[in-house]
PDB file of C-alpha atoms in Angstrom:
ATOM      1  CA  MET P   1     -11.094   9.546  32.260  1.00 42.00           C
ATOM      2  CA  PHE P   2     -13.711   9.147  29.541  1.00 45.00           C
ATOM      3  CA  ASN P   3     -12.221  12.074  27.633  1.00 50.00           C
ATOM      4  CA  SER P   4      -8.749  10.542  27.903  1.00 47.00           C
ATOM      5  CA  ILE P   5      -9.967   7.220  26.494  1.00 47.00           C
ATOM      6  CA  LYS P   6     -11.800   9.022  23.707  1.00 57.00           C
ATOM      7  CA  LYS P   7      -8.657  11.003  22.867  1.00 57.00           C
ATOM      8  CA  ILE P   8      -6.495   7.871  22.703  1.00 59.00           C
ATOM      9  CA  THR P   9      -9.086   6.025  20.614  1.00 67.00           C
ATOM     10  CA  SER P  10      -9.288   8.922  18.179  1.00 74.00           C
ATOM     11  CA  LYS P  11      -5.496   9.119  17.878  1.00 84.00           C
ATOM     12  CA  TYR P  12      -5.240   5.450  16.936  1.00 84.00           C
ATOM     13  CA  THR P  13      -8.161   5.325  14.525  1.00 91.00           C
ATOM     14  CA  GLY P  14      -7.666   6.131  10.872  1.00 94.00           C
ATOM     15  CA  LEU P  15      -7.360   4.923   7.313  1.00 96.00           C
ATOM     16  CA  LEU P  16      -4.486   5.373   4.885  1.00 97.00           C
ATOM     17  CA  VAL P  17      -5.662   5.593   1.270  1.00 97.00           C
ATOM     18  CA  ARG P  18      -3.475   3.180  -0.695  1.00 97.00           C
ATOM     19  CA  MET P  19      -3.918   3.151  -4.468  1.00 98.00           C
ATOM     20  CA  ASP P  20      -2.557   0.196  -6.450  1.00 98.00           C
ATOM     21  CA  ASP P  21      -1.273  -0.165 -10.021  1.00 98.00           C
ATOM     22  CA  ILE P  22      -0.488   3.490 -10.655  1.00 99.00           C
ATOM     23  CA  SER P  23       1.338   3.582 -13.986  1.00 98.00           C
ATOM     24  CA  GLU P  24       1.467   5.231 -17.384  1.00 98.00           C
ATOM     25  CA  ASN P  25      -1.322   2.927 -18.569  1.00 98.00           C
ATOM     26  CA  MET P  26      -4.353   3.094 -16.292  1.00 98.00           C
ATOM     27  CA  ASN P  27      -7.891   4.436 -15.954  1.00 98.00           C
ATOM     28  CA  TRP P  28      -7.032   8.117 -16.030  1.00 98.00           C
ATOM     29  CA  ASN P  29     -10.660   9.190 -15.971  1.00 98.00           C
ATOM     30  CA  PHE P  30     -11.105   7.911 -12.422  1.00 98.00           C
ATOM     31  CA  MET P  31      -7.610   9.014 -11.398  1.00 99.00           C
ATOM     32  CA  ASP P  32      -8.452  12.595 -12.330  1.00 98.00           C
ATOM     33  CA  LYS P  33     -11.731  12.398 -10.425  1.00 98.00           C
ATOM     34  CA  CYS P  34      -9.984  11.011  -7.357  1.00 98.00           C
ATOM     35  CA  GLU P  35      -7.360  13.744  -7.471  1.00 99.00           C
ATOM     36  CA  SER P  36     -10.066  16.415  -7.404  1.00 99.00           C
ATOM     37  CA  LEU P  37     -11.765  14.633  -4.508  1.00 99.00           C
ATOM     38  CA  PHE P  38      -8.530  14.331  -2.524  1.00 99.00           C
ATOM     39  CA  ASP P  39      -7.652  17.972  -3.130  1.00 98.00           C
ATOM     40  CA  LYS P  40     -11.087  19.028  -1.869  1.00 98.00           C
ATOM     41  CA  TYR P  41     -10.384  17.495   1.544  1.00 98.00           C
ATOM     42  CA  ASN P  42      -6.583  17.897   1.521  1.00 98.00           C
ATOM     43  CA  ILE P  43      -6.168  14.124   1.575  1.00 98.00           C
ATOM     44  CA  LYS P  44      -2.660  12.853   0.873  1.00 99.00           C
ATOM     45  CA  PRO P  45      -2.975   9.304  -0.475  1.00 98.00           C
ATOM     46  CA  LEU P  46      -0.242   6.735  -0.905  1.00 98.00           C
ATOM     47  CA  LEU P  47       0.267   5.847  -4.565  1.00 99.00           C
ATOM     48  CA  GLY P  48       1.693   2.457  -5.482  1.00 99.00           C
ATOM     49  CA  VAL P  49       3.622   3.339  -8.638  1.00 99.00           C
ATOM     50  CA  ILE P  50       4.883   0.599 -10.951  1.00 99.00           C
ATOM     51  CA  PRO P  51       8.241   1.989 -12.151  1.00 99.00           C
ATOM     52  CA  ILE P  52       8.592  -0.197 -15.276  1.00 98.00           C
ATOM     53  CA  ASN P  53       5.133  -1.486 -16.104  1.00 98.00           C
ATOM     54  CA  GLN P  54       5.260  -4.594 -18.321  1.00 98.00           C
ATOM     55  CA  ASP P  55       1.968  -6.148 -17.204  1.00 98.00           C
ATOM     56  CA  LEU P  56       0.053  -6.944 -20.409  1.00 97.00           C
ATOM     57  CA  GLU P  57      -3.321  -6.535 -18.693  1.00 96.00           C
ATOM     58  CA  LEU P  58      -2.434  -3.059 -17.462  1.00 97.00           C
ATOM     59  CA  LEU P  59      -0.894  -2.040 -20.784  1.00 98.00           C
ATOM     60  CA  LYS P  60      -4.363  -2.284 -22.347  1.00 97.00           C
ATOM     61  CA  TYR P  61      -5.382   0.932 -20.583  1.00 97.00           C
ATOM     62  CA  PRO P  62      -4.832   4.440 -22.028  1.00 96.00           C
ATOM     63  CA  LYS P  63      -1.266   5.715 -21.762  1.00 98.00           C
ATOM     64  CA  ASN P  64      -0.490   9.134 -20.336  1.00 98.00           C
ATOM     65  CA  PRO P  65       2.717  10.457 -21.953  1.00 97.00           C
ATOM     66  CA  LYS P  66       3.091  12.940 -19.088  1.00 98.00           C
ATOM     67  CA  PHE P  67       2.823  10.281 -16.398  1.00 98.00           C
ATOM     68  CA  TRP P  68       6.108  11.002 -14.655  1.00 98.00           C
ATOM     69  CA  GLU P  69       5.350  14.717 -14.604  1.00 98.00           C
ATOM     70  CA  ARG P  70       2.147  13.853 -12.779  1.00 98.00           C
ATOM     71  CA  VAL P  71       4.062  11.707 -10.289  1.00 99.00           C
ATOM     72  CA  VAL P  72       6.492  14.554  -9.563  1.00 98.00           C
ATOM     73  CA  ASN P  73       3.582  16.948  -9.048  1.00 98.00           C
ATOM     74  CA  TRP P  74       1.795  14.509  -6.747  1.00 99.00           C
ATOM     75  CA  GLN P  75       4.867  14.277  -4.562  1.00 98.00           C
ATOM     76  CA  LYS P  76       5.147  18.064  -4.478  1.00 98.00           C
ATOM     77  CA  LYS P  77       1.590  18.119  -3.093  1.00 98.00           C
ATOM     78  CA  GLY P  78       2.682  15.860  -0.254  1.00 98.00           C
ATOM     79  CA  TRP P  79       1.300  12.627  -1.664  1.00 99.00           C
ATOM     80  CA  GLU P  80       3.337   9.540  -0.793  1.00 99.00           C
ATOM     81  CA  ILE P  81       4.940   7.803  -3.769  1.00 99.00           C
ATOM     82  CA  THR P  82       5.482   4.118  -3.065  1.00 99.00           C
ATOM     83  CA  MET P  83       7.193   1.472  -5.168  1.00 99.00           C
ATOM     84  CA  HIS P  84       4.683  -1.192  -6.220  1.00 98.00           C
ATOM     85  CA  GLY P  85       6.888  -3.968  -7.534  1.00 98.00           C
ATOM     86  CA  CYS P  86       9.185  -3.367 -10.487  1.00 98.00           C
ATOM     87  CA  THR P  87       7.491  -4.636 -13.660  1.00 98.00           C
ATOM     88  CA  HIS P  88       4.301  -6.089 -12.113  1.00 98.00           C
ATOM     89  CA  VAL P  89       4.864  -9.300 -14.071  1.00 97.00           C
ATOM     90  CA  TYR P  90       4.264 -12.529 -12.146  1.00 94.00           C
ATOM     91  CA  THR P  91       6.917 -15.217 -12.563  1.00 90.00           C
ATOM     92  CA  GLN P  92       6.418 -17.491  -9.545  1.00 85.00           C
ATOM     93  CA  LYS P  93       3.666 -19.101  -7.469  1.00 84.00           C
ATOM     94  CA  SER P  94       3.840 -19.194  -3.681  1.00 82.00           C
ATOM     95  CA  ASP P  95       1.362 -21.958  -2.732  1.00 77.00           C
ATOM     96  CA  LYS P  96       0.616 -20.015   0.480  1.00 77.00           C
ATOM     97  CA  LYS P  97       4.191 -20.363   1.707  1.00 82.00           C
ATOM     98  CA  ASP P  98       4.787 -16.618   1.497  1.00 86.00           C
ATOM     99  CA  ILE P  99       5.193 -14.314   4.505  1.00 89.00           C
ATOM    100  CA  PHE P 100       1.447 -13.607   4.844  1.00 87.00           C
ATOM    101  CA  ASN P 101       0.178 -16.969   3.529  1.00 83.00           C
ATOM    102  CA  TYR P 102      -1.793 -15.250   0.788  1.00 80.00           C
ATOM    103  CA  GLY P 103      -0.802 -17.686  -1.907  1.00 79.00           C
ATOM    104  CA  GLY P 104      -1.084 -16.963  -5.589  1.00 84.00           C
ATOM    105  CA  HIS P 105       1.359 -15.623  -8.138  1.00 89.00           C
ATOM    106  CA  SER P 106       4.206 -13.252  -7.422  1.00 93.00           C
ATOM    107  CA  GLU P 107       6.784 -11.036  -9.040  1.00 95.00           C
ATOM    108  CA  PHE P 108       9.294 -11.707  -6.250  1.00 96.00           C
ATOM    109  CA  TYR P 109       8.557 -14.840  -4.224  1.00 94.00           C
ATOM    110  CA  GLY P 110      10.858 -17.782  -4.921  1.00 93.00           C
ATOM    111  CA  LEU P 111      13.552 -15.817  -6.717  1.00 96.00           C
ATOM    112  CA  ASP P 112      16.986 -15.880  -5.136  1.00 96.00           C
ATOM    113  CA  TYR P 113      18.220 -12.907  -3.161  1.00 98.00           C
ATOM    114  CA  SER P 114      20.388 -11.428  -5.922  1.00 98.00           C
ATOM    115  CA  GLU P 115      17.519 -11.466  -8.427  1.00 98.00           C
ATOM    116  CA  GLN P 116      15.151  -9.772  -6.012  1.00 98.00           C
ATOM    117  CA  LEU P 117      17.778  -7.240  -5.009  1.00 99.00           C
ATOM    118  CA  ASN P 118      18.392  -6.384  -8.654  1.00 98.00           C
ATOM    119  CA  LYS P 119      14.670  -5.935  -9.340  1.00 98.00           C
ATOM    120  CA  ILE P 120      14.313  -3.530  -6.445  1.00 99.00           C
ATOM    121  CA  LYS P 121      17.458  -1.600  -7.398  1.00 99.00           C
ATOM    122  CA  VAL P 122      16.297  -1.266 -11.021  1.00 99.00           C
ATOM    123  CA  GLY P 123      12.883  -0.032  -9.903  1.00 99.00           C
ATOM    124  CA  LEU P 124      14.321   2.470  -7.451  1.00 99.00           C
ATOM    125  CA  ALA P 125      16.672   3.794 -10.142  1.00 99.00           C
ATOM    126  CA  GLU P 126      13.641   4.805 -12.241  1.00 98.00           C
ATOM    127  CA  PHE P 127      12.423   6.987  -9.400  1.00 99.00           C
ATOM    128  CA  LYS P 128      15.859   8.337  -8.551  1.00 98.00           C
ATOM    129  CA  ARG P 129      16.625   9.576 -12.062  1.00 97.00           C
ATOM    130  CA  ARG P 130      13.405  11.590 -11.910  1.00 97.00           C
ATOM    131  CA  LYS P 131      14.267  12.919  -8.436  1.00 97.00           C
ATOM    132  CA  ILE P 132      11.300  11.152  -6.833  1.00 98.00           C
ATOM    133  CA  ASP P 133      11.877  10.092  -3.233  1.00 97.00           C
ATOM    134  CA  VAL P 134      10.680   6.612  -2.287  1.00 98.00           C
ATOM    135  CA  ARG P 135      10.781   5.168   1.223  1.00 98.00           C
ATOM    136  CA  SER P 136       8.089   2.465   1.127  1.00 99.00           C
ATOM    137  CA  PHE P 137       7.025  -0.561  -0.888  1.00 99.00           C
ATOM    138  CA  PHE P 138       4.272  -3.084  -1.441  1.00 98.00           C
ATOM    139  CA  ALA P 139       4.520  -6.151  -3.643  1.00 97.00           C
ATOM    140  CA  PRO P 140       2.046  -7.109  -6.362  1.00 95.00           C
ATOM    141  CA  ASN P 141      -0.512  -9.584  -4.986  1.00 92.00           C
ATOM    142  CA  HIS P 142       0.770  -9.120  -1.389  1.00 90.00           C
ATOM    143  CA  VAL P 143       3.353 -11.906  -1.850  1.00 93.00           C
ATOM    144  CA  TYR P 144       6.805 -11.702  -0.206  1.00 95.00           C
ATOM    145  CA  ASP P 145       9.429 -14.096   1.080  1.00 95.00           C
ATOM    146  CA  ASN P 146      12.433 -13.575   3.353  1.00 96.00           C
ATOM    147  CA  ASN P 147      14.648 -12.624   0.412  1.00 97.00           C
ATOM    148  CA  THR P 148      12.197  -9.861  -0.518  1.00 98.00           C
ATOM    149  CA  LEU P 149      12.377  -8.386   2.965  1.00 98.00           C
ATOM    150  CA  LYS P 150      16.185  -8.615   3.072  1.00 98.00           C
ATOM    151  CA  ALA P 151      16.520  -6.992  -0.365  1.00 98.00           C
ATOM    152  CA  LEU P 152      14.221  -4.159   0.684  1.00 98.00           C
ATOM    153  CA  LYS P 153      16.199  -3.467   3.847  1.00 98.00           C
ATOM    154  CA  ASP P 154      19.484  -3.618   1.956  1.00 98.00           C
ATOM    155  CA  THR P 155      18.239  -0.934  -0.455  1.00 98.00           C
ATOM    156  CA  GLY P 156      17.029   1.353   2.326  1.00 98.00           C
ATOM    157  CA  ILE P 157      13.312   0.554   2.167  1.00 98.00           C
ATOM    158  CA  LYS P 158      12.030   0.068   5.721  1.00 98.00           C
ATOM    159  CA  ILE P 159       8.251   0.549   5.295  1.00 98.00           C
ATOM    160  CA  ILE P 160       5.895  -2.050   3.806  1.00 98.00           C
ATOM    161  CA  ILE P 161       2.254  -1.210   3.118  1.00 98.00           C
ATOM    162  CA  ASP P 162       0.936  -4.687   3.827  1.00 96.00           C
ATOM    163  CA  GLY P 163       0.423  -6.942   6.795  1.00 91.00           C
ATOM    164  CA  TYR P 164      -1.911  -8.225   9.485  1.00 84.00           C
ATOM    165  CA  GLY P 165      -3.391  -6.566  12.530  1.00 86.00           C
ATOM    166  CA  LEU P 166      -5.344  -3.495  13.515  1.00 89.00           C
ATOM    167  CA  PHE P 167      -2.254  -1.334  13.991  1.00 91.00           C
ATOM    168  CA  PRO P 168       1.053  -0.672  12.230  1.00 94.00           C
ATOM    169  CA  TYR P 169       3.793  -2.857  13.704  1.00 93.00           C
ATOM    170  CA  TYR P 170       7.530  -3.507  13.525  1.00 93.00           C
ATOM    171  CA  LYS P 171       8.869  -6.915  12.534  1.00 92.00           C
ATOM    172  CA  PHE P 172      12.150  -7.998  10.891  1.00 92.00           C
ATOM    173  CA  ASP P 173      13.336  -4.388  11.478  1.00 94.00           C
ATOM    174  CA  LEU P 174      10.615  -3.195   9.098  1.00 96.00           C
ATOM    175  CA  LEU P 175       7.429  -1.203   9.659  1.00 97.00           C
ATOM    176  CA  PHE P 176       4.318  -2.951   8.339  1.00 96.00           C
ATOM    177  CA  ILE P 177       1.099  -0.997   7.809  1.00 96.00           C
ATOM    178  CA  PRO P 178      -1.758  -3.529   7.658  1.00 94.00           C
ATOM    179  CA  GLN P 179      -3.984  -3.905   4.620  1.00 90.00           C
ATOM    180  CA  LEU P 180      -6.961  -6.077   5.545  1.00 83.00           C
ATOM    181  CA  PHE P 181      -9.910  -5.446   3.255  1.00 83.00           C
ATOM    182  CA  TYR P 182     -10.649  -5.305  -0.459  1.00 77.00           C
ATOM    183  CA  LYS P 183     -13.234  -2.570   0.112  1.00 83.00           C
ATOM    184  CA  GLU P 184     -13.058   0.776   1.891  1.00 90.00           C
ATOM    185  CA  ILE P 185     -13.870  -0.041   5.520  1.00 87.00           C
ATOM    186  CA  LEU P 186     -13.148   2.251   8.467  1.00 88.00           C
ATOM    187  CA  LEU P 187     -12.986   0.249  11.687  1.00 88.00           C
ATOM    188  CA  PRO P 188     -13.997   1.914  14.977  1.00 87.00           C
ATOM    189  CA  PHE P 189     -10.457   1.415  16.283  1.00 86.00           C
ATOM    190  CA  GLY P 190      -7.129   0.836  14.584  1.00 92.00           C
ATOM    191  CA  ILE P 191      -5.133   2.091  11.601  1.00 94.00           C
ATOM    192  CA  GLN P 192      -4.879   0.219   8.304  1.00 92.00           C
ATOM    193  CA  SER P 193      -4.608   1.003   4.606  1.00 95.00           C
ATOM    194  CA  THR P 194      -7.108   0.556   1.802  1.00 93.00           C
ATOM    195  CA  GLN P 195      -6.513  -1.329  -1.435  1.00 93.00           C
ATOM    196  CA  ILE P 196      -7.843   0.650  -4.403  1.00 95.00           C
ATOM    197  CA  HIS P 197      -7.719  -0.584  -8.000  1.00 96.00           C
ATOM    198  CA  LEU P 198      -9.050   2.195 -10.228  1.00 96.00           C
ATOM    199  CA  ASN P 199      -8.807   0.008 -13.303  1.00 96.00           C
ATOM    200  CA  TYR P 200     -11.649  -2.181 -12.046  1.00 95.00           C
ATOM    201  CA  TRP P 201     -13.988   0.675 -11.188  1.00 97.00           C
ATOM    202  CA  ASP P 202     -17.201   1.731 -12.855  1.00 97.00           C
ATOM    203  CA  ASP P 203     -19.251   4.893 -12.227  1.00 98.00           C
ATOM    204  CA  LYS P 204     -21.179   3.267  -9.387  1.00 97.00           C
ATOM    205  CA  TYR P 205     -17.984   2.288  -7.582  1.00 97.00           C
ATOM    206  CA  PHE P 206     -16.640   5.824  -7.841  1.00 98.00           C
ATOM    207  CA  PHE P 207     -19.933   7.193  -6.534  1.00 98.00           C
ATOM    208  CA  ASN P 208     -19.686   4.891  -3.502  1.00 97.00           C
ATOM    209  CA  PHE P 209     -16.029   5.802  -2.955  1.00 97.00           C
ATOM    210  CA  LYS P 210     -16.834   9.498  -3.141  1.00 98.00           C
ATOM    211  CA  ASP P 211     -19.639   9.020  -0.623  1.00 98.00           C
ATOM    212  CA  PHE P 212     -17.251   7.138   1.688  1.00 97.00           C
ATOM    213  CA  ILE P 213     -14.695   9.955   1.518  1.00 98.00           C
ATOM    214  CA  ASN P 214     -17.348  12.622   2.057  1.00 98.00           C
ATOM    215  CA  LYS P 215     -18.461  10.870   5.247  1.00 97.00           C
ATOM    216  CA  ASN P 216     -15.068   9.802   6.607  1.00 97.00           C
ATOM    217  CA  ASN P 217     -12.538  12.355   5.366  1.00 97.00           C
ATOM    218  CA  SER P 218     -11.714  13.489   8.898  1.00 96.00           C
ATOM    219  CA  LYS P 219     -10.328  10.008   9.665  1.00 96.00           C
ATOM    220  CA  ILE P 220      -8.164   9.699   6.552  1.00 97.00           C
ATOM    221  CA  VAL P 221      -4.498   9.834   7.563  1.00 97.00           C
ATOM    222  CA  ASP P 222      -1.241  10.012   5.637  1.00 98.00           C
ATOM    223  CA  LEU P 223       1.984   8.072   6.064  1.00 98.00           C
ATOM    224  CA  ASN P 224       3.670  10.809   8.097  1.00 97.00           C
ATOM    225  CA  TYR P 225       0.841  10.701  10.631  1.00 96.00           C
ATOM    226  CA  ILE P 226       1.417   6.975  11.098  1.00 95.00           C
ATOM    227  CA  LEU P 227       5.182   7.388  11.426  1.00 95.00           C
ATOM    228  CA  ASN P 228       4.683  10.007  14.141  1.00 94.00           C
ATOM    229  CA  LEU P 229       2.651   7.579  16.272  1.00 88.00           C
ATOM    230  CA  GLY P 230       5.846   5.862  17.343  1.00 69.00           C
ATOM    231  CA  LYS P 231       6.511   2.197  18.058  1.00 66.00           C
ATOM    232  CA  SER P 232       3.981  -0.447  19.050  1.00 60.00           C
ATOM    233  CA  ASN P 233       3.085  -1.159  22.675  1.00 56.00           C
ATOM    234  CA  PHE P 234       2.107  -4.420  24.380  1.00 47.00           C
ATOM    235  CA  LEU P 235      -1.644  -3.993  23.833  1.00 50.00           C
ATOM    236  CA  LYS P 236      -1.314  -3.272  20.110  1.00 54.00           C
ATOM    237  CA  ASN P 237       1.145  -6.134  19.654  1.00 58.00           C
ATOM    238  CA  THR P 238      -1.232  -8.536  21.408  1.00 54.00           C
ATOM    239  CA  ILE P 239      -4.176  -7.456  19.244  1.00 53.00           C
ATOM    240  CA  ASN P 240      -2.103  -7.728  16.075  1.00 50.00           C
ATOM    241  CA  TYR P 241      -0.883 -11.192  17.065  1.00 53.00           C
ATOM    242  CA  SER P 242      -4.461 -12.387  17.553  1.00 53.00           C
ATOM    243  CA  VAL P 243      -5.569 -10.970  14.200  1.00 52.00           C
ATOM    244  CA  GLU P 244      -2.561 -12.514  12.430  1.00 53.00           C
ATOM    245  CA  LYS P 245      -3.220 -15.994  13.819  1.00 51.00           C
ATOM    246  CA  THR P 246      -6.919 -15.766  12.956  1.00 52.00           C
ATOM    247  CA  LEU P 247      -6.344 -14.627   9.370  1.00 48.00           C
ATOM    248  CA  LYS P 248      -3.625 -17.200   8.735  1.00 49.00           C
ATOM    249  CA  ALA P 249      -5.931 -19.952   9.971  1.00 47.00           C
ATOM    250  CA  LEU P 250      -8.753 -18.733   7.732  1.00 46.00           C
ATOM    251  CA  ARG P 251      -6.491 -18.525   4.680  1.00 49.00           C
ATOM    252  CA  LYS P 252      -5.548 -22.186   4.984  1.00 52.00           C
ATOM    253  CA  PHE P 253      -9.133 -23.040   4.059  1.00 50.00           C
ATOM    254  CA  ARG P 254      -9.499 -20.437   1.311  1.00 52.00           C
TER     255      ARG P 254
END
């Protein structure tokens, strides 16, 4: 019985490496170092690629003229390419009325359905013309509304790398993979994603990240692993519900 429990616990414990703000203009020094580290352990991260980066803060970073070649090669290695917004330019503010009650500025929240649908279609077209397959999405600053979710479903995107809980879950006919922490934390039970912003790193942060990967590489999972786990059960749904209510209550006082 103990071995059975241990086996189940191991199956449902892992961390998906999600990297944010991947674009032509970024900190390529740390990206190159991370790629070498991932290749060493055969880790297949999930890269949040901004298809048409117009964010003035991000445009300050060095531009790689061969960016899209790199993206194609990453996908050939089995890395997951995810759409991270369209332009990464914030136009609205949610006042914590968004799906996850994060609050803050958004590229999508508050726009009508047709505007959001167009943004997503334009972004997906950038990937399609380069023959890059995309099946998942996460919005800049974690901010979505119901129109965002409807537009995603209507363009064939059914996986969102955001959400509450200790386990991936289905809601609104979409699969949500929770992203809980701003640092790399591997919980003793559950499957979530990280949130990595290379552009804010320094050498010390990379050293700590490398140490984390060296120690925990056996528990790093990819998107396909999560998809093969199947649908949620009652226990996981109950745990996720409790976590969601707790986090939403805490965010009201943030």
